[in-house]
Backbone as JSON, one array per atom type, in Angstrom:
{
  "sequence": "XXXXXXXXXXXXXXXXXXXXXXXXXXXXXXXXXXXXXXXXXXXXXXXXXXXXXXXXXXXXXXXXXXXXXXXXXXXXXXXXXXXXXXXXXXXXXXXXXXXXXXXXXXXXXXXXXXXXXXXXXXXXXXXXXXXXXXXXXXXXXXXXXXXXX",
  "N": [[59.63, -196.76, 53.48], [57.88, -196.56, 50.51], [54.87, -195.06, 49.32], [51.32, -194.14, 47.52], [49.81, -191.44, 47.85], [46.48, -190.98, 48.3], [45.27, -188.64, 49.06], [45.19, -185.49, 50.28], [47.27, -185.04, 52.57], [48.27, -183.61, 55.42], [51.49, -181.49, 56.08], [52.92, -183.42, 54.15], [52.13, -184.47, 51.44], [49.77, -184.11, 48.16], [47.57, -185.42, 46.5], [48.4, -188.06, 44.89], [50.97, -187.5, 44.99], [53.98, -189.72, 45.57], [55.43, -190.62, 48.15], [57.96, -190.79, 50.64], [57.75, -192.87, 53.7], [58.05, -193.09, 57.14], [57.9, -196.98, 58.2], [56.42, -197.64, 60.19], [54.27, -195.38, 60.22], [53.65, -195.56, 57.98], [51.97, -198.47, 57.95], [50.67, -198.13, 60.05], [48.91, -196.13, 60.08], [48.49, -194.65, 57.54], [47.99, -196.21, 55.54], [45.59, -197.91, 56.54], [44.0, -196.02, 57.21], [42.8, -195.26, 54.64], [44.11, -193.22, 52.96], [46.56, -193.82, 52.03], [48.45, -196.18, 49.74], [50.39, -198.71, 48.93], [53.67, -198.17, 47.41], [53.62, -199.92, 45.16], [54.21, -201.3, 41.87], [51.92, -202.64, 41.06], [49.66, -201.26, 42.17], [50.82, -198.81, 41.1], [49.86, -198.24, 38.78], [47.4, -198.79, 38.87], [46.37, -196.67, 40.31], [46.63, -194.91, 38.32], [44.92, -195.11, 36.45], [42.65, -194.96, 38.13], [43.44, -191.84, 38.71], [41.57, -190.0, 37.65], [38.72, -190.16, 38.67], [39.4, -190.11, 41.54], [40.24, -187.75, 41.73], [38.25, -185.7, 41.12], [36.47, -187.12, 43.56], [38.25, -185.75, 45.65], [38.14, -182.88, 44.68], [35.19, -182.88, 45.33], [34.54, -183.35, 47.71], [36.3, -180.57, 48.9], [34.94, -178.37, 48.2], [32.39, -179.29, 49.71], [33.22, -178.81, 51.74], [34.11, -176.24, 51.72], [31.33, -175.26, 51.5], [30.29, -175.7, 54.27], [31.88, -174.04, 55.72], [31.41, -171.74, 54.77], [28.78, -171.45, 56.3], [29.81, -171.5, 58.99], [31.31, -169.39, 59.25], [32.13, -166.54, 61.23], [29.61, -166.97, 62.46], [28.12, -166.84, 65.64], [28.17, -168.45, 68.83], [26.2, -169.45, 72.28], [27.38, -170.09, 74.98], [26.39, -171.73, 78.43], [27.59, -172.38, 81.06], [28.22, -173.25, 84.76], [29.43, -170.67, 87.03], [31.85, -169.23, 88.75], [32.19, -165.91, 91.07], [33.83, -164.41, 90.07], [34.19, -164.87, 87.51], [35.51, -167.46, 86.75], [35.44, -170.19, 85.22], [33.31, -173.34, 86.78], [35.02, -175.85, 86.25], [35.31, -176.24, 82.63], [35.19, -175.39, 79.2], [35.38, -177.32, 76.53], [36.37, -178.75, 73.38], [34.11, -180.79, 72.5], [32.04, -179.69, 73.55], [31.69, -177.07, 72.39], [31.62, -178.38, 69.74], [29.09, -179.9, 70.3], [27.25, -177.43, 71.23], [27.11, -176.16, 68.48], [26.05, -177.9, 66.81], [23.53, -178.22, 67.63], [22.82, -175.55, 67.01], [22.37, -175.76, 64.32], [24.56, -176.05, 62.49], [26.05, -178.47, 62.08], [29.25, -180.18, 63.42], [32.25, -181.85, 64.37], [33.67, -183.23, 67.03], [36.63, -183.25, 67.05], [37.11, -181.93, 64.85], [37.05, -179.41, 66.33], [39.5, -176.42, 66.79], [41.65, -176.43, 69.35], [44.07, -174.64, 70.56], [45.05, -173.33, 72.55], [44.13, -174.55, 74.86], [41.32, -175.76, 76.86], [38.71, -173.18, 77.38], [38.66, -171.53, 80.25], [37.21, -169.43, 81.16], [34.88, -166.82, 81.61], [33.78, -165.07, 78.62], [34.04, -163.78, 75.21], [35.15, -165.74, 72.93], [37.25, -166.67, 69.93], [37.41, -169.11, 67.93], [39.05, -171.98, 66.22], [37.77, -173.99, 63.62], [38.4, -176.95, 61.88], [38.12, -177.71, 58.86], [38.88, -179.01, 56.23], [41.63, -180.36, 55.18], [42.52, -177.91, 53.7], [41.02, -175.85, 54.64], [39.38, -173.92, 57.24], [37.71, -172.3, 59.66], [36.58, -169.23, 60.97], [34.83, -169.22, 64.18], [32.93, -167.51, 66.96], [32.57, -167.94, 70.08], [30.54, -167.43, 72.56], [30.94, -167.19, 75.99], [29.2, -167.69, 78.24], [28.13, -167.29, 82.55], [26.63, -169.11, 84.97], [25.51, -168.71, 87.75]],
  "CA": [[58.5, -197.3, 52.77], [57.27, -195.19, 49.24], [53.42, -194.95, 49.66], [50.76, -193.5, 46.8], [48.95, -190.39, 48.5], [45.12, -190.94, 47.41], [44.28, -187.45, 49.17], [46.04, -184.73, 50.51], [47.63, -184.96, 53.8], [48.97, -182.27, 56.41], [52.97, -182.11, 56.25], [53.2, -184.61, 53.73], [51.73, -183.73, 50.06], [48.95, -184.23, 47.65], [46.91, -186.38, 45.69], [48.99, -188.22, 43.45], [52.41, -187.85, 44.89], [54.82, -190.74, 45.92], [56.27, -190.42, 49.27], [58.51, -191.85, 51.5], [57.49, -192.64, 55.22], [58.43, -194.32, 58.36], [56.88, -198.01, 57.69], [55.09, -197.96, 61.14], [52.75, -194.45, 59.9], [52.74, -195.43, 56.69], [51.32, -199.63, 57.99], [49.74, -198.12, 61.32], [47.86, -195.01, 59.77], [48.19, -194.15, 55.87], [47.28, -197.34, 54.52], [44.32, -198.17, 57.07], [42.52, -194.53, 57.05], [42.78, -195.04, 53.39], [44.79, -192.05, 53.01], [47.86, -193.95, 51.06], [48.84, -197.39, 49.4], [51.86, -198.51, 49.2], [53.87, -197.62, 46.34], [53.96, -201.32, 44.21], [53.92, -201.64, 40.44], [50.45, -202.61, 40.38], [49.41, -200.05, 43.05], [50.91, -197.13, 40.68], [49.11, -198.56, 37.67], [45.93, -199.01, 39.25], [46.15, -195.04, 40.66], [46.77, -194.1, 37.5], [43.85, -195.74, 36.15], [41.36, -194.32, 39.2], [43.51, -190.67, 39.11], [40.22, -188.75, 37.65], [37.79, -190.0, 40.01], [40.18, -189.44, 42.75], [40.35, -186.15, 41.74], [36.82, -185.46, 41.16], [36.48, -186.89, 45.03], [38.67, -184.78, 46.27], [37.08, -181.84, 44.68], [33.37, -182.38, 45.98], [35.19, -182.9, 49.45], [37.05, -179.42, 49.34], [33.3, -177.96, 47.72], [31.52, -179.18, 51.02], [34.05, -178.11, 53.08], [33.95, -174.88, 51.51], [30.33, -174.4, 51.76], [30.34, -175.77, 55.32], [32.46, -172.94, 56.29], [30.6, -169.98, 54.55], [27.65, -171.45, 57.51], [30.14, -171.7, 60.08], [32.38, -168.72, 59.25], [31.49, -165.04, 61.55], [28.6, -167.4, 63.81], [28.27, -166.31, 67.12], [26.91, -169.55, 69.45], [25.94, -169.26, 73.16], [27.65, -171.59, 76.17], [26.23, -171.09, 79.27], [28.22, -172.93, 81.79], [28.4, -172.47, 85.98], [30.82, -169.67, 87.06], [31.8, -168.51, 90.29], [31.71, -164.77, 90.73], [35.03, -163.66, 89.56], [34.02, -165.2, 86.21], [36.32, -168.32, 86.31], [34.19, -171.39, 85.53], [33.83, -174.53, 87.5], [35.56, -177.17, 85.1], [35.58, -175.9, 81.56], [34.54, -175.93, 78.03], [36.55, -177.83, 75.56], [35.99, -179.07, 72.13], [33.05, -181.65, 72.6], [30.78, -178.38, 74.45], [31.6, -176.19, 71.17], [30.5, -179.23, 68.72], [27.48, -180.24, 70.66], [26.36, -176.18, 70.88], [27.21, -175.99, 66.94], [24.95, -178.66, 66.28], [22.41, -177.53, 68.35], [22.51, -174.54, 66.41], [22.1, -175.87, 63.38], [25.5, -176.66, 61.78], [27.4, -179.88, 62.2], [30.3, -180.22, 63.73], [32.77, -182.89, 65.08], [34.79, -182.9, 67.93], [37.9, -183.52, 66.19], [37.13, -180.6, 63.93], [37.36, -177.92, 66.7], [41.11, -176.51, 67.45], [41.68, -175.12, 70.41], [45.5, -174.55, 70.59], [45.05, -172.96, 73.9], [43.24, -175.61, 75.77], [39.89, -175.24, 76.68], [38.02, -172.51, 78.14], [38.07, -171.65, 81.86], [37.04, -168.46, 81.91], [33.15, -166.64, 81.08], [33.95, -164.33, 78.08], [34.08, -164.13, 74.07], [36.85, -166.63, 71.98], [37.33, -166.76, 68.53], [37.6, -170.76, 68.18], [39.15, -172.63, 64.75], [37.11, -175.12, 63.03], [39.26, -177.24, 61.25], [36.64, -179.04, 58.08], [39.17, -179.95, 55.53], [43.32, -179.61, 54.97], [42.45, -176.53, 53.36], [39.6, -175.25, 54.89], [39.32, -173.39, 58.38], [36.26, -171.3, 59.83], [36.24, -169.19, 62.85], [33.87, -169.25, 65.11], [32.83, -167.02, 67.6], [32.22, -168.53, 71.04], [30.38, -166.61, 74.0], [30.56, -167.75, 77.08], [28.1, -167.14, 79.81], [28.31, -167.85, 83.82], [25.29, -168.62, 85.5], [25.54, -169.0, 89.42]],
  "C": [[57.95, -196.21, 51.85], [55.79, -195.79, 49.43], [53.1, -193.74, 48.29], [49.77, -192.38, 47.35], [47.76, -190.52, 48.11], [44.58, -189.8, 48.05], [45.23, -186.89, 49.92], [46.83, -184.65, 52.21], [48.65, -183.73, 54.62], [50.53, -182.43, 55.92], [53.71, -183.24, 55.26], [53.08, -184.4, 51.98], [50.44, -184.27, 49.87], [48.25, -185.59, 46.9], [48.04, -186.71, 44.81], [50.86, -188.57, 43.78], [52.83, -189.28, 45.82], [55.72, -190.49, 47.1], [56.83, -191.39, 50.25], [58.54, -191.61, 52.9], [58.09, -193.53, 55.75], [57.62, -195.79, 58.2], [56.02, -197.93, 58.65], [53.54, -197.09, 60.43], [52.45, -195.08, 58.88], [51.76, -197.76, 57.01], [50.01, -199.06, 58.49], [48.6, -197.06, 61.36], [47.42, -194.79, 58.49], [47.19, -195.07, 55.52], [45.55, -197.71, 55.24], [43.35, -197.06, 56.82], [42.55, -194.59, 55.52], [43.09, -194.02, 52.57], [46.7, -192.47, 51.93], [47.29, -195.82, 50.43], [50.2, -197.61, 49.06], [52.64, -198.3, 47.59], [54.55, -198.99, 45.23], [53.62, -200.84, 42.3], [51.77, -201.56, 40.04], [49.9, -201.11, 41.14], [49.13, -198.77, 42.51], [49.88, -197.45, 39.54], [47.59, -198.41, 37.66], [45.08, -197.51, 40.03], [45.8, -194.25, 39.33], [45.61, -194.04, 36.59], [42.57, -194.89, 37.14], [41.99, -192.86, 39.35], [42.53, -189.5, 39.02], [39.4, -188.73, 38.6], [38.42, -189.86, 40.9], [40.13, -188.07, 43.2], [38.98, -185.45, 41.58], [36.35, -185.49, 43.08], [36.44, -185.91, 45.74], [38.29, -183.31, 46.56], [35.81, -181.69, 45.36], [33.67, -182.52, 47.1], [35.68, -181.33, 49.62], [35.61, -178.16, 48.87], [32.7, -177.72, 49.01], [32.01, -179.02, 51.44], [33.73, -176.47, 53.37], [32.4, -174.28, 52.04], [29.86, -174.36, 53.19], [30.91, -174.43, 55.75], [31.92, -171.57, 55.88], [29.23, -170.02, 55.79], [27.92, -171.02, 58.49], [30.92, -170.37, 59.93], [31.82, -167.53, 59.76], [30.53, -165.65, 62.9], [29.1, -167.07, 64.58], [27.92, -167.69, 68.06], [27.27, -168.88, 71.18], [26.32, -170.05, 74.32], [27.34, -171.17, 77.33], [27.18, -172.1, 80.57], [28.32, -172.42, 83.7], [29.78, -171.93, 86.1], [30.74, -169.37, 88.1], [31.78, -166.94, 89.65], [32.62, -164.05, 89.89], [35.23, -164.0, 87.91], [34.95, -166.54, 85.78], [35.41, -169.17, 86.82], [34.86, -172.65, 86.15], [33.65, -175.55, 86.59], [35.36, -176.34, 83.79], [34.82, -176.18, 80.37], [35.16, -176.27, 77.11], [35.59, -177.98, 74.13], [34.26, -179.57, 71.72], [31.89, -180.66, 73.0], [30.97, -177.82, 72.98], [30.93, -177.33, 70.08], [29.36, -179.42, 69.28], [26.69, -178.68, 70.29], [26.32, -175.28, 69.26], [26.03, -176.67, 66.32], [23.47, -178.63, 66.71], [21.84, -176.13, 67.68], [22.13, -174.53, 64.73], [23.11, -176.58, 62.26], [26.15, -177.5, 62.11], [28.75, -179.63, 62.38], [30.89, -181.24, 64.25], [33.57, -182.69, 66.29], [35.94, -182.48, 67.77], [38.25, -182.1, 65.4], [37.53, -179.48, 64.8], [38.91, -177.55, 67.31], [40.78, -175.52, 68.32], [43.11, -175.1, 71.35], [45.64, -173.92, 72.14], [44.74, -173.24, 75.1], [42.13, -175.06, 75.79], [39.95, -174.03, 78.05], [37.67, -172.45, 79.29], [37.88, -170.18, 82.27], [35.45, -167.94, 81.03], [33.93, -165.31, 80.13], [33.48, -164.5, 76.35], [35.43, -164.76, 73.18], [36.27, -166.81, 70.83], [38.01, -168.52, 68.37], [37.37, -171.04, 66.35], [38.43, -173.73, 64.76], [37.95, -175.54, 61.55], [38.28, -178.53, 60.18], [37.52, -179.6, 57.53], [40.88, -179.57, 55.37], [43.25, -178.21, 54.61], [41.44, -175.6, 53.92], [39.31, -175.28, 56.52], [37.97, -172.02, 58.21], [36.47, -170.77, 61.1], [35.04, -168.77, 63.07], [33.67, -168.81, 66.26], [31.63, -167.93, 68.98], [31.65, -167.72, 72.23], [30.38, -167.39, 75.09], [29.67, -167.15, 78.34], [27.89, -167.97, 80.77], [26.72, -167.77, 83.93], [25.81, -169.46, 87.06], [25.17, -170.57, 89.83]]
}
């Protein structure tokens, strides 16, 4: 299935290009998140027609991403979580604990947004934790953790 990219996707390309996918992603994901269309006659015509504002879009998306991340980029935030003594906590802190204590702090965050390639957090220390805002645009974020009895 050839699909019209209307914004940039991971693994895949950019605004603008013409690619060819598996039909399920490109029925069961592209086309619904509004992330493709499929690649028809009218389809290309009608891209080609909306390619400025597309691109304008795109820009004030990769803008606020950007300035999002000069907020989020170096922060320190604070998790206090229970810990036995040896410093390994009881149950953990994953994604959803780092967005809530982001937003608590002032900057917005999503769940979704935070990577944490290592799983979550089961121990009381300091992690350097990715925030993932836009295809192009990563922030780290300094995580403390603190036990309390």
């Amino acid at each position: 299935m050839d699909v019209i990219l209307l914004e940039k996707v991971a693994n895949l390309g950019g605004l603008g290009d013409t690619v060819k996918v598996r039909a399920g992603y490109g029925r069961n994901y592209l086309i619904p998140q509004g992330k493709a269309k499929p690649a028809t006659a009218d389809n290309i015509a009608y891209f080609e027609a909306q390619r400025a504002e597309l691109e304008k879009k795109a820009a004030d998306e990769l803008a606020a991403a950007k300035a999002r991340a000069e907020k989020l980029e170096g922060s320190v935030v604070t998790i206090t979580a229970n810990a036995g003594e040896e410093g390994k906590l009881f149950g953990s802190v994953g994604p959803q604990d780092i967005a809530d204590a982001l937003s608590a702090a002032g900057t917005e965050a999503a769940r979704h947004e935070v990577r944490m390639p290592d799983g979550p957090i089961r121990a009381i220390g300091e992690f350097a934790i990715q925030v993932h805002l836009h295809a192009d645009v990563n922030a780290t974020v300094n995580i403390n953790v603190t036990g309390e009895a």
